[in-house]
Coordinates of C-alpha atoms in Angstrom, one line a residue:
M1471 CA -43.6 50.9 17.5
S1472 CA -41.6 47.9 18.8
L1473 CA -43.1 45.1 17.1
S1474 CA -43.7 44.3 18.9
K1475 CA -45.6 45.8 19.3
P1476 CA -44.3 44.6 16.3
Q1477 CA -43.5 43.9 18.5
I1478 CA -41.7 42.8 19.8
S1479 CA -43.1 40.7 21.8
R1480 CA -41.1 38.3 23.5
L1481 CA -42.7 35.3 22.1
S1482 CA -41.4 33.7 24.0
L1483 CA -37.9 32.9 24.1
V1484 CA -38.9 30.6 27.1
I1485 CA -41.1 28.6 24.8
A1486 CA -38.2 28.3 22.3
L1487 CA -35.9 27.3 25.0
S1488 CA -38.2 24.9 26.6
L1489 CA -38.6 22.9 23.3
G1490 CA -34.8 23.1 23.1
I1491 CA -33.6 19.8 22.3
S1492 CA -31.0 19.7 19.4
A1493 CA -29.5 16.5 17.9
C1494 CA -26.3 15.4 16.1
N1495 CA -26.8 14.7 12.5
S1496 CA -25.5 11.0 12.9
S1497 CA -27.3 8.2 14.7
Q1498 CA -26.2 5.2 16.8
N1499 CA -28.7 3.0 15.3
D1500 CA -28.2 2.5 11.4
G1501 CA -31.2 0.6 11.0
N1502 CA -34.3 1.6 8.5
H1503 CA -37.0 0.3 10.7
A1504 CA -38.0 0.4 14.2
D1505 CA -38.9 -2.8 15.9
L1506 CA -41.6 -2.8 18.9
S1507 CA -39.2 -2.5 21.6
T1508 CA -37.5 0.5 19.9
T1509 CA -41.0 2.1 19.0
E1510 CA -42.0 1.9 22.8
E1511 CA -38.5 3.1 23.8
V1512 CA -39.1 6.1 21.5
E1513 CA -42.5 6.9 22.7
Q1514 CA -41.3 6.7 26.4
F1515 CA -38.4 8.7 25.7
L1516 CA -40.8 11.5 24.3
K1517 CA -43.3 11.2 26.9
Q1518 CA -40.6 11.6 29.6
S1519 CA -39.0 14.4 28.0
E1520 CA -42.2 16.3 27.5
Q1521 CA -42.9 15.8 31.0
T1522 CA -39.6 17.1 31.9
L1523 CA -39.4 20.1 29.8
S1524 CA -43.0 20.9 30.7
K1525 CA -42.2 21.0 34.3
L1526 CA -39.0 23.1 33.8
S1527 CA -40.6 25.5 31.5
V1528 CA -43.1 26.5 34.3
E1529 CA -40.0 27.0 36.4
I1530 CA -38.2 29.3 34.0
N1531 CA -41.3 31.2 33.1
R1532 CA -42.1 32.3 36.5
A1533 CA -38.1 33.2 37.0
E1534 CA -38.4 35.3 33.8
W1535 CA -41.4 37.0 34.8
I1536 CA -40.2 38.0 38.2
Y1537 CA -37.0 39.1 36.8
S1538 CA -38.8 41.2 33.9
N1539 CA -41.1 42.6 36.6
F1540 CA -38.4 43.2 39.4
I1541 CA -34.9 43.8 37.9
T1542 CA -32.6 43.1 40.6
D1543 CA -29.2 41.2 41.1
D1544 CA -31.2 38.7 42.9
T1545 CA -33.7 38.1 40.4
A1546 CA -31.3 38.1 37.8
A1547 CA -29.4 35.3 39.4
L1548 CA -32.6 33.2 39.9
S1549 CA -33.2 33.7 36.1
A1550 CA -29.9 32.6 35.1
S1551 CA -30.1 29.7 37.3
A1552 CA -33.4 28.6 35.8
A1553 CA -32.2 29.0 32.3
E1554 CA -29.0 27.3 33.0
K1555 CA -31.0 24.2 34.5
L1556 CA -33.4 24.1 31.4
T1557 CA -30.3 24.2 29.1
A1558 CA -28.4 21.8 30.5
T1559 CA -31.2 19.2 30.8
S1560 CA -32.0 20.1 26.9
V1561 CA -28.6 19.5 26.0
R1562 CA -28.6 16.1 27.9
L1563 CA -31.9 15.0 26.4
A1564 CA -30.4 15.8 22.8
T1565 CA -27.6 13.5 23.2
Q1566 CA -30.0 10.8 24.4
A1567 CA -32.1 11.6 21.3
T1568 CA -29.4 10.8 18.7
Q1569 CA -30.0 7.3 18.7
Y1570 CA -33.6 7.5 17.1
S1571 CA -32.7 10.0 14.3
N1572 CA -32.6 7.4 11.5
L1573 CA -35.5 5.3 12.5
A1574 CA -38.7 4.6 10.7
L1575 CA -41.4 6.0 13.2
D1576 CA -44.8 7.2 12.9
D1577 CA -45.4 10.9 11.7
T1578 CA -46.1 12.2 15.1
S1579 CA -43.0 10.8 16.6
L1580 CA -40.8 11.7 13.9
R1581 CA -42.1 15.3 14.0
K1582 CA -41.6 15.7 17.8
L1583 CA -38.1 14.4 17.4
N1584 CA -37.5 16.9 14.7
I1585 CA -38.7 19.9 16.6
L1586 CA -36.8 18.9 19.7
R1587 CA -33.6 18.7 17.3
R1588 CA -34.2 22.2 15.8
S1589 CA -35.7 24.3 18.3
L1590 CA -33.2 25.8 20.7
I1591 CA -32.4 29.4 20.5
L1592 CA -29.2 29.8 22.5
P1593 CA -27.8 26.0 22.6
A1594 CA -25.1 25.8 25.5
P1595 CA -21.9 24.1 25.2
L1596 CA -21.8 20.3 26.7
D1597 CA -19.2 22.2 29.3
P1598 CA -21.2 22.8 32.5
A1599 CA -19.1 25.9 33.1
K1600 CA -19.6 27.3 29.8
N1601 CA -23.5 26.5 30.3
A1602 CA -23.5 28.5 33.4
E1603 CA -21.7 31.5 31.6
L1604 CA -23.9 31.6 28.7
A1605 CA -26.8 31.7 31.1
K1606 CA -25.3 34.6 33.0
I1607 CA -24.5 36.5 29.8
S1608 CA -27.9 36.2 28.6
S1609 CA -29.5 37.5 31.7
Q1610 CA -27.1 40.6 31.8
L1611 CA -27.8 41.5 28.3
N1612 CA -31.5 41.5 29.3
G1613 CA -30.7 43.6 32.4
L1614 CA -28.5 46.1 30.7
Y1615 CA -31.4 46.8 28.2
G1616 CA -34.2 46.8 31.0
K1617 CA -32.4 49.0 33.0
G1618 CA -31.3 51.6 30.3
K1619 CA -31.8 55.1 31.0
Y1620 CA -30.6 58.3 29.2
C1621 CA -29.8 61.4 31.3
F1622 CA -30.2 65.0 30.0
D1623 CA -28.0 67.9 31.1
D1624 CA -31.1 68.9 33.4
G1625 CA -31.0 65.9 35.5
R1626 CA -34.1 64.1 34.0
C1627 CA -33.2 60.4 33.3
L1628 CA -35.8 58.8 31.1
T1629 CA -36.7 55.1 30.2
Q1630 CA -37.0 54.0 26.7
P1631 CA -40.4 54.3 26.4
E1632 CA -40.2 57.8 27.8
L1633 CA -37.4 58.5 25.2
S1634 CA -39.4 56.8 22.4
A1635 CA -42.3 59.4 23.3
I1636 CA -40.0 62.1 22.3
M1637 CA -38.9 60.6 19.1
A1638 CA -42.7 60.3 18.4
E1639 CA -43.7 63.8 19.2
S1640 CA -40.9 66.1 18.6
S1641 CA -40.0 68.1 15.3
D1642 CA -36.6 69.5 16.7
P1643 CA -34.0 67.7 14.8
K1644 CA -31.2 68.7 17.5
L1645 CA -33.3 67.0 20.4
L1646 CA -34.1 64.0 18.2
L1647 CA -30.4 63.7 17.5
E1648 CA -29.8 63.8 21.3
V1649 CA -32.2 61.2 22.2
W1650 CA -31.5 58.8 19.3
Q1651 CA -27.5 59.3 20.2
G1652 CA -28.2 59.1 23.9
W1653 CA -30.4 55.8 23.9
R1654 CA -27.6 53.8 22.0
E1655 CA -25.0 54.6 24.9
I1656 CA -26.7 52.0 26.9
A1657 CA -25.8 49.4 24.3
K1658 CA -22.1 50.0 24.3
P1659 CA -21.2 47.8 27.2
M1660 CA -23.3 45.0 25.7
R1661 CA -20.7 44.3 22.8
P1662 CA -18.1 42.2 24.7
L1663 CA -20.8 40.2 26.2
F1664 CA -22.7 39.7 22.9
E1665 CA -19.4 38.6 21.2
R1666 CA -18.8 36.0 23.9
E1667 CA -22.4 35.0 23.8
V1668 CA -22.1 34.2 20.0
E1669 CA -19.0 32.2 20.7
L1670 CA -20.5 30.0 23.4
A1671 CA -23.7 29.5 21.4
N1672 CA -22.1 28.6 18.3
E1673 CA -19.8 26.2 20.2
G1674 CA -23.2 24.7 21.6
A1675 CA -24.6 24.4 18.1
K1676 CA -21.7 22.7 16.7
D1677 CA -21.8 20.2 19.7
L1678 CA -25.3 19.1 18.6
G1679 CA -24.7 18.7 15.0
Y1680 CA -25.0 22.0 13.3
E1681 CA -22.4 24.1 11.4
N1682 CA -23.2 27.4 13.2
L1683 CA -26.1 28.9 15.1
S1684 CA -27.3 30.7 11.8
V1685 CA -28.0 27.1 10.3
L1686 CA -29.9 26.1 13.4
W1687 CA -32.2 29.2 13.4
R1688 CA -33.1 29.0 9.8
S1689 CA -33.9 25.0 10.2
Q1690 CA -36.8 25.9 12.1
Y1691 CA -39.2 26.2 9.1
D1692 CA -40.1 22.8 7.9
M1693 CA -37.7 23.6 4.8
E1694 CA -33.9 23.5 4.4
P1695 CA -32.0 26.3 5.8
D1696 CA -31.0 27.8 2.3
E1697 CA -34.4 27.2 0.7
F1698 CA -35.9 29.2 3.7
S1699 CA -33.5 32.2 3.0
N1700 CA -34.7 32.1 -0.6
E1701 CA -38.2 32.1 0.4
L1702 CA -37.6 35.3 2.2
D1703 CA -35.9 36.9 -0.6
R1704 CA -39.0 35.9 -2.6
L1705 CA -41.4 37.5 -0.5
W1706 CA -39.4 40.8 -0.3
G1707 CA -39.0 40.9 -3.8
Q1708 CA -43.0 40.9 -4.0
V1709 CA -43.2 43.9 -1.6
K1710 CA -40.1 46.1 -2.5
P1711 CA -41.5 48.0 -5.2
L1712 CA -44.2 49.2 -2.8
Y1713 CA -41.8 50.1 -0.1
D1714 CA -39.4 51.9 -2.8
S1715 CA -42.5 54.1 -3.9
L1716 CA -43.1 54.8 -0.1
H1717 CA -39.6 55.5 0.8
C1718 CA -39.3 57.9 -2.3
Y1719 CA -42.5 59.9 -1.1
V1720 CA -41.7 60.0 2.5
R1721 CA -38.2 61.3 1.8
G1722 CA -39.3 63.9 -0.5
E1723 CA -41.9 65.2 2.2
L1724 CA -39.4 65.0 4.9
N1725 CA -37.0 67.2 2.7
K1726 CA -39.8 69.8 2.2
A1727 CA -40.5 69.9 5.8
Y1728 CA -36.8 70.2 7.2
G1729 CA -34.8 71.2 4.1
D1730 CA -31.6 70.0 2.3
D1731 CA -29.2 70.4 5.2
V1732 CA -31.4 67.9 7.6
V1733 CA -32.8 65.5 4.7
P1734 CA -31.1 65.4 1.6
A1735 CA -33.5 65.1 -1.5
N1736 CA -31.7 61.8 -2.6
G1737 CA -30.1 58.9 -0.8
P1738 CA -30.7 57.4 2.6
I1739 CA -33.1 59.0 5.0
P1740 CA -31.4 59.9 8.4
A1741 CA -32.8 57.5 11.0
H1742 CA -33.7 59.8 13.8
L1743 CA -36.3 61.6 11.7
L1744 CA -38.7 58.7 11.2
G1745 CA -40.5 59.1 14.2
N1746 CA -39.2 55.8 16.0
M1747 CA -36.2 55.0 18.1
W1748 CA -35.1 52.5 15.6
A1749 CA -36.9 54.1 12.3
Q1750 CA -38.7 50.7 12.0
S1751 CA -41.9 52.1 11.6
W1752 CA -42.9 55.7 10.4
G1753 CA -46.5 56.2 11.4
N1754 CA -45.3 59.1 13.9
V1755 CA -44.3 61.4 10.8
Y1756 CA -47.6 60.9 9.2
D1757 CA -48.7 64.7 10.1
K1758 CA -45.2 65.6 8.2
V1759 CA -45.9 63.8 5.1
S1760 CA -49.8 63.3 4.9
P1761 CA -51.7 65.2 2.0
Q1762 CA -53.4 68.2 2.9
D1763 CA -57.0 66.4 2.2
A1764 CA -56.2 63.3 3.9
D1765 CA -57.5 63.9 7.2
P1766 CA -60.2 61.4 8.0
G1767 CA -61.6 63.7 10.8
Y1768 CA -60.5 61.8 13.7
D1769 CA -57.6 60.5 15.8
V1770 CA -57.9 57.4 17.7
T1771 CA -55.6 58.4 20.4
Q1772 CA -58.0 61.6 21.0
L1773 CA -61.0 59.3 20.7
L1774 CA -59.7 56.9 23.6
A1775 CA -59.3 60.1 25.7
E1776 CA -62.7 61.4 24.7
H1777 CA -64.2 58.3 25.7
G1778 CA -62.6 57.9 29.0
Y1779 CA -60.5 54.7 27.9
D1780 CA -57.7 54.0 30.3
E1781 CA -55.1 51.2 30.1
I1782 CA -57.8 48.6 31.5
K1783 CA -60.5 49.6 29.1
M1784 CA -58.2 49.4 26.4
V1785 CA -57.3 45.7 27.2
K1786 CA -61.0 45.0 27.7
Q1787 CA -62.0 46.6 24.4
A1788 CA -59.6 44.3 22.6
E1789 CA -60.7 41.2 24.3
S1790 CA -64.1 42.1 23.1
F1791 CA -62.9 41.8 19.5
F1792 CA -61.9 38.2 20.2
S1793 CA -65.0 37.6 21.8
S1794 CA -67.2 38.6 19.0
L1795 CA -65.6 36.0 16.9
G1796 CA -66.6 33.2 19.3
F1797 CA -63.5 32.9 21.7
D1798 CA -64.0 32.6 25.3
P1799 CA -63.4 35.6 27.7
L1800 CA -59.7 35.6 29.1
P1801 CA -59.5 34.1 32.7
D1802 CA -59.8 36.0 35.9
S1803 CA -56.2 35.3 36.6
F1804 CA -55.2 37.3 33.5
W1805 CA -56.5 40.5 35.0
E1806 CA -54.9 39.8 38.2
R1807 CA -51.7 38.8 37.2
S1808 CA -50.7 41.0 34.0
L1809 CA -48.5 44.1 34.2
F1810 CA -50.3 47.1 32.4
V1811 CA -48.8 50.4 34.0
Q1812 CA -45.3 51.0 34.4
P1813 CA -44.4 51.0 38.1
K1814 CA -43.3 54.0 39.7
D1815 CA -41.0 52.1 42.2
R1816 CA -38.8 49.6 40.3
D1817 CA -37.1 48.8 37.0
V1818 CA -39.1 46.6 34.7
V1819 CA -38.6 45.5 31.2
C1820 CA -41.3 47.6 29.6
H1821 CA -41.1 45.9 26.1
A1822 CA -44.8 44.7 25.4
S1823 CA -44.9 40.8 25.6
A1824 CA -47.4 37.8 26.0
W1825 CA -46.8 35.0 28.4
D1826 CA -48.2 31.7 28.9
L1827 CA -46.6 30.5 32.4
D1828 CA -48.3 27.1 32.9
N1829 CA -48.8 25.9 29.3
L1830 CA -52.4 25.8 30.1
D1831 CA -54.5 28.8 31.2
D1832 CA -52.3 31.2 33.1
I1833 CA -51.7 33.8 30.1
R1834 CA -50.7 37.2 30.7
I1835 CA -49.3 40.5 29.1
K1836 CA -46.4 42.5 30.5
M1837 CA -46.9 46.1 29.0
C1838 CA -46.1 49.7 30.2
I1839 CA -49.4 50.9 28.2
Q1840 CA -49.5 54.3 26.8
K1841 CA -53.0 55.7 26.1
T1842 CA -52.3 55.9 22.4
A1843 CA -53.7 54.3 19.1
E1844 CA -50.3 52.8 18.6
D1845 CA -50.7 50.8 22.1
F1846 CA -54.3 50.1 21.3
T1847 CA -53.0 48.4 18.1
V1848 CA -50.3 46.7 20.1
I1849 CA -52.9 45.4 22.8
H1850 CA -54.6 43.4 20.0
H1851 CA -51.2 42.1 19.0
E1852 CA -50.1 40.7 22.3
L1853 CA -53.7 39.4 23.0
G1854 CA -53.1 37.6 19.7
H1855 CA -50.5 35.5 21.3
N1856 CA -52.4 34.7 24.3
Y1857 CA -55.5 33.5 22.2
Y1858 CA -53.2 31.3 20.2
Q1859 CA -51.6 30.0 23.4
R1860 CA -54.7 29.0 25.0
A1861 CA -56.1 27.5 21.7
Y1862 CA -53.3 25.1 21.3
K1863 CA -53.2 24.1 25.2
N1864 CA -54.4 20.5 24.8
Q1865 CA -51.9 19.9 22.3
P1866 CA -48.9 17.7 23.6
F1867 CA -46.1 20.0 25.1
I1868 CA -43.8 19.8 22.1
F1869 CA -46.7 21.1 19.9
K1870 CA -47.5 23.9 22.0
N1871 CA -46.4 26.5 19.7
S1872 CA -47.4 28.1 16.5
A1873 CA -47.3 26.7 13.3
N1874 CA -44.0 28.8 12.5
D1875 CA -43.2 31.9 14.5
G1876 CA -44.2 34.4 12.0
F1877 CA -47.9 32.9 12.7
H1878 CA -47.8 33.6 16.4
E1879 CA -46.9 37.3 15.6
A1880 CA -49.4 37.6 12.9
I1881 CA -52.7 36.6 14.6
G1882 CA -53.2 39.8 16.7
D1883 CA -52.0 42.0 13.8
T1884 CA -54.6 40.2 11.7
I1885 CA -57.4 41.4 14.1
A1886 CA -55.7 44.7 14.3
L1887 CA -56.3 45.2 10.3
S1888 CA -60.0 45.1 11.4
I1889 CA -59.6 48.2 13.5
T1890 CA -61.3 50.1 10.7
P1891 CA -63.6 53.1 10.9
S1892 CA -66.7 50.8 10.6
Y1893 CA -65.2 49.0 13.5
L1894 CA -64.7 52.2 15.5
Q1895 CA -68.3 53.1 14.8
Q1896 CA -69.5 49.8 15.7
I1897 CA -68.0 50.1 19.2
G1898 CA -69.0 53.6 19.7
L1899 CA -65.5 55.7 19.2
L1900 CA -66.6 57.1 16.0
D1901 CA -69.8 58.7 15.1
E1902 CA -69.7 58.5 11.3
V1903 CA -67.4 56.7 8.8
P1904 CA -65.4 58.8 6.6
D1905 CA -66.2 58.3 2.7
A1906 CA -64.0 56.6 0.4
S1907 CA -62.2 59.8 -0.4
K1908 CA -60.2 59.6 2.9
D1909 CA -59.0 56.2 2.2
I1910 CA -55.6 57.2 0.8
G1911 CA -54.8 59.1 4.2
L1912 CA -56.0 56.2 6.0
L1913 CA -53.7 53.7 3.7
L1914 CA -50.8 56.0 4.0
K1915 CA -50.9 56.0 7.9
Q1916 CA -51.2 52.1 7.6
A1917 CA -48.3 51.8 5.2
L1918 CA -46.0 54.0 7.1
D1919 CA -46.3 51.4 10.1
K1920 CA -46.6 48.3 8.2
V1921 CA -45.1 48.5 4.8
A1922 CA -42.0 50.5 6.4
F1923 CA -41.6 48.0 8.9
M1924 CA -40.9 45.1 6.4
P1925 CA -37.2 45.5 5.4
F1926 CA -36.2 46.4 9.1
G1927 CA -38.1 42.9 10.0
L1928 CA -36.0 41.1 7.4
M1929 CA -32.4 42.9 8.1
I1930 CA -32.1 42.3 12.0
D1931 CA -31.8 38.5 11.3
Q1932 CA -29.8 38.9 8.1
W1933 CA -27.3 40.8 10.1
R1934 CA -27.4 38.1 13.1
W1935 CA -27.1 35.1 10.9
K1936 CA -24.0 36.6 9.1
V1937 CA -22.8 37.2 12.9
F1938 CA -23.3 33.6 13.6
S1939 CA -21.5 32.2 10.5
G1940 CA -18.5 34.4 10.9
E1941 CA -19.4 36.3 7.6
I1942 CA -19.6 39.6 9.8
T1943 CA -16.7 39.6 12.5
P1944 CA -16.8 41.3 15.9
E1945 CA -14.6 44.0 14.1
Q1946 CA -17.3 44.8 11.8
Y1947 CA -20.4 44.5 13.9
N1948 CA -21.6 48.0 13.7
Q1949 CA -20.4 48.9 10.2
A1950 CA -22.3 45.8 8.8
W1951 CA -25.3 46.7 10.7
W1952 CA -25.6 50.0 9.0
D1953 CA -24.5 48.7 5.6
L1954 CA -27.6 46.2 5.9
R1955 CA -29.9 49.0 7.2
E1956 CA -29.0 51.1 4.0
K1957 CA -29.3 48.3 1.6
Y1958 CA -32.7 47.0 2.9
Q1959 CA -34.3 50.4 4.4
G1960 CA -32.6 53.2 3.0
V1961 CA -31.8 54.8 6.3
K1962 CA -28.7 55.9 7.6
A1963 CA -27.0 56.9 11.1
P1964 CA -27.6 60.6 11.6
I1965 CA -24.0 61.0 12.9
E1966 CA -20.8 59.0 12.3
R1967 CA -20.8 55.6 13.9
S1968 CA -17.8 53.6 14.8
E1969 CA -16.9 50.0 16.4
D1970 CA -16.8 51.7 19.7
D1971 CA -20.7 51.6 19.2
F1972 CA -22.9 48.6 19.2
D1973 CA -26.0 49.9 17.7
P1974 CA -27.9 46.6 17.3
G1975 CA -28.0 46.3 21.0
A1976 CA -30.2 49.2 21.3
K1977 CA -32.9 47.3 19.7
Y1978 CA -34.4 44.8 22.6
H1979 CA -34.5 41.7 20.4
V1980 CA -30.5 41.6 20.0
P1981 CA -29.7 41.6 24.1
G1982 CA -33.1 39.8 24.3
N1983 CA -32.1 36.9 21.9
V1984 CA -35.2 37.1 20.3
P1985 CA -35.2 35.8 16.7
Y1986 CA -36.9 38.8 14.4
T1987 CA -37.6 37.1 11.0
R1988 CA -41.0 36.2 12.7
Y1989 CA -42.0 39.7 12.5
F1990 CA -41.3 40.0 8.7
L1991 CA -43.1 36.7 8.2
A1992 CA -46.0 38.1 10.2
H1993 CA -46.3 41.3 8.1
I1994 CA -46.9 39.0 5.1
L1995 CA -49.1 36.7 6.9
Q1996 CA -51.4 39.0 8.5
F1997 CA -52.5 40.3 5.0
Q1998 CA -53.0 37.1 3.8
F1999 CA -54.8 36.0 6.7
H2000 CA -57.2 39.1 6.7
K2001 CA -57.9 38.8 2.8
S2002 CA -59.0 35.3 3.3
L2003 CA -60.8 35.6 6.5
C2004 CA -62.6 38.7 4.8
E2005 CA -63.7 36.3 2.2
T2006 CA -65.0 33.9 4.6
A2007 CA -66.8 36.8 6.2
G2008 CA -68.5 37.3 2.9
D2009 CA -67.1 40.9 2.7
T2010 CA -66.9 41.7 -1.0
G2011 CA -65.8 45.4 -0.6
P2012 CA -62.2 46.8 -0.8
V2013 CA -60.0 44.5 1.4
H2014 CA -58.7 47.4 3.3
R2015 CA -62.3 48.4 4.5
C2016 CA -63.1 45.3 5.7
S2017 CA -63.5 44.3 9.4
I2018 CA -64.4 40.8 10.5
Y2019 CA -65.5 42.0 14.1
G2020 CA -68.5 39.8 15.0
N2021 CA -68.2 37.2 12.4
K2022 CA -68.2 33.9 13.9
A2023 CA -67.6 32.0 10.8
A2024 CA -64.1 33.9 10.4
G2025 CA -63.5 33.3 14.0
S2026 CA -64.2 29.4 13.6
K2027 CA -61.8 28.9 10.9
L2028 CA -59.3 30.9 12.6
N2029 CA -59.7 29.1 15.6
T2030 CA -59.4 25.8 13.9
M2031 CA -55.8 26.6 12.7
L2032 CA -54.7 27.9 16.1
E2033 CA -55.8 24.7 17.8
M2034 CA -53.3 22.7 15.5
G2035 CA -50.6 24.5 17.3
L2036 CA -47.3 23.0 15.8
S2037 CA -48.6 19.5 15.3
R2038 CA -48.5 19.9 11.5
P2039 CA -46.1 21.7 8.9
W2040 CA -46.9 25.3 8.5
P2041 CA -47.9 25.1 5.0
E2042 CA -51.0 22.8 6.2
A2043 CA -52.0 25.3 9.0
L2044 CA -51.8 28.1 6.3
E2045 CA -54.0 26.3 4.0
V2046 CA -56.9 25.8 6.7
V2047 CA -57.3 29.7 6.6
T2048 CA -56.2 30.8 3.2
G2049 CA -56.7 27.7 0.9
S2050 CA -53.3 27.8 -0.2
P2051 CA -49.8 26.1 1.3
E2052 CA -47.7 29.0 0.2
M2053 CA -47.1 32.4 1.6
D2054 CA -47.8 35.2 -0.5
A2055 CA -47.1 38.9 -0.3
S2056 CA -49.5 39.8 -3.3
A2057 CA -52.2 40.2 -0.5
V2058 CA -50.3 43.1 0.7
L2059 CA -50.3 44.7 -2.8
D2060 CA -53.9 44.2 -3.0
Y2061 CA -54.5 46.1 0.3
F2062 CA -52.4 48.9 -0.6
A2063 CA -53.1 48.9 -4.5
P2064 CA -55.0 52.5 -4.1
L2065 CA -51.9 53.8 -2.3
Q2066 CA -49.3 52.8 -4.5
V2067 CA -51.0 54.3 -7.7
W2068 CA -51.3 57.2 -5.6
L2069 CA -47.7 57.3 -4.4
N2070 CA -46.3 56.6 -7.9
E2071 CA -48.3 59.7 -9.0
Q2072 CA -46.9 62.0 -6.6
N2073 CA -43.4 61.0 -7.1
T2074 CA -43.9 61.5 -10.7
Q2075 CA -45.5 65.0 -10.4
A2076 CA -42.5 66.0 -8.2
N2077 CA -40.1 64.7 -10.3
R2078 CA -38.5 62.8 -7.5
Q2079 CA -35.4 60.5 -8.1
C2080 CA -36.5 57.3 -6.3
G2081 CA -33.9 54.9 -4.9
W2082 CA -31.1 55.4 -2.7

């Protein structure tokens, strides 16, 4: 699953860019108070900036949409041109904004200025030629990923979704290794482009008053950058014991399935054997590691087929969940303009993503839907973005975003946690809800996707932040990548890798320049949201059995938070739903509590040596 799916939604780089005014740390005005004329000047500046950026965001959204759906040299040039124009405007406005940075203004104006100063993902240098170069490189990297294919000796050339299907379904270690290695060939040409992109973006960050791009990225969370890094460490520390138990169990079961020569009983797990192209989620190896009595008696992929669910019906069903909470139906334009099925006649970026093209009602998804349980969940995730986008449409342009980017990723996944057996029964997919004895199997399947993902969600930006700061040099790109993967995930490359490789580029979010910490945060927040919304709905049973489907009270509380957009610091938005301003991973532990007890029992009984 690409988290996007997790993924890996392209939440939107366009949104982040279009908010992208960064400012220097100094001010041309050292006064502590704003006089009336200056206050009016700031208000006028903000008004004009929002109008300009709103207009440009629509232009780049359309250019990016066309490019992602019709990958050609011409559409790449149009996309790069729009990005260059937007970035140049953002840099120009940033220099104008510096004169207001030390003024005493009203809270709304100050918040807008702060957001404008910190939200650029790829800040271009002031030099117009370097700005154009950065825009071109960004477009080239996206194109290399979107057009990527691996060709087998028999002449079959498969795209990433098709290769991922093999990774999900095959039990042949040799085939899995070939596919794993083959897809990573598409990333090798990215290395010099990525290195230059980092140089240019770091120069742009320094031009705008930041030490490097790492500091800029980490400054977007209503707290100091180092304080935010410490917050991530705290949250990971809460869930790591659960992950360690899961890793130990899965490695032991894969060892039994494949033998010592393929999966050693101790140490890291080879990355090609976990059912996913990036070993980021492990749900596809459930059949290899599940206990004999864990079968709940149904398979959602099979149920979808039996009940005639095609790609459109899957999306319609996800829409109906939001409707049951009190949200308005999706507009007709969503159904007319979205991409649901991979075209046969052209290259497209298949990575699932949600789009807001006009900052109002032109919301869409772009996705090459597979008729599987996984993509049924992904659709809910992407629609979560769309409903969030529409909820904050009446906010001023600068506040048209989520409380923090983890919130945007969490909403659809919060809904997906309610895809329980009782929900499947309510919508007619399942005849009978399995009894509680089957919960371990269901929780294990959930944990293989969600708990297994958490260290991956954390390490990608740990790698990028070190690259941006210079702690990881270009000569260490690949080695450092695998060092971090082993540190956080306990996985290793199945074959020897070198600095001729660029394995980070095989993951969409690296060439696509999409920050990834949001996905880690989303995996914490979704459980925190789910637990609180279940309490609002009056559900007193185990939280993993709760579904908020059809509960208008839960929907109303959720919508109140969504409508806030970025207008208030994220702790205030979080408190609306959860009653607490702090992120807390204990809800993850509560959800999986029965599973962790069971995992520890299995590992003890098998005398497994956990850790790596």
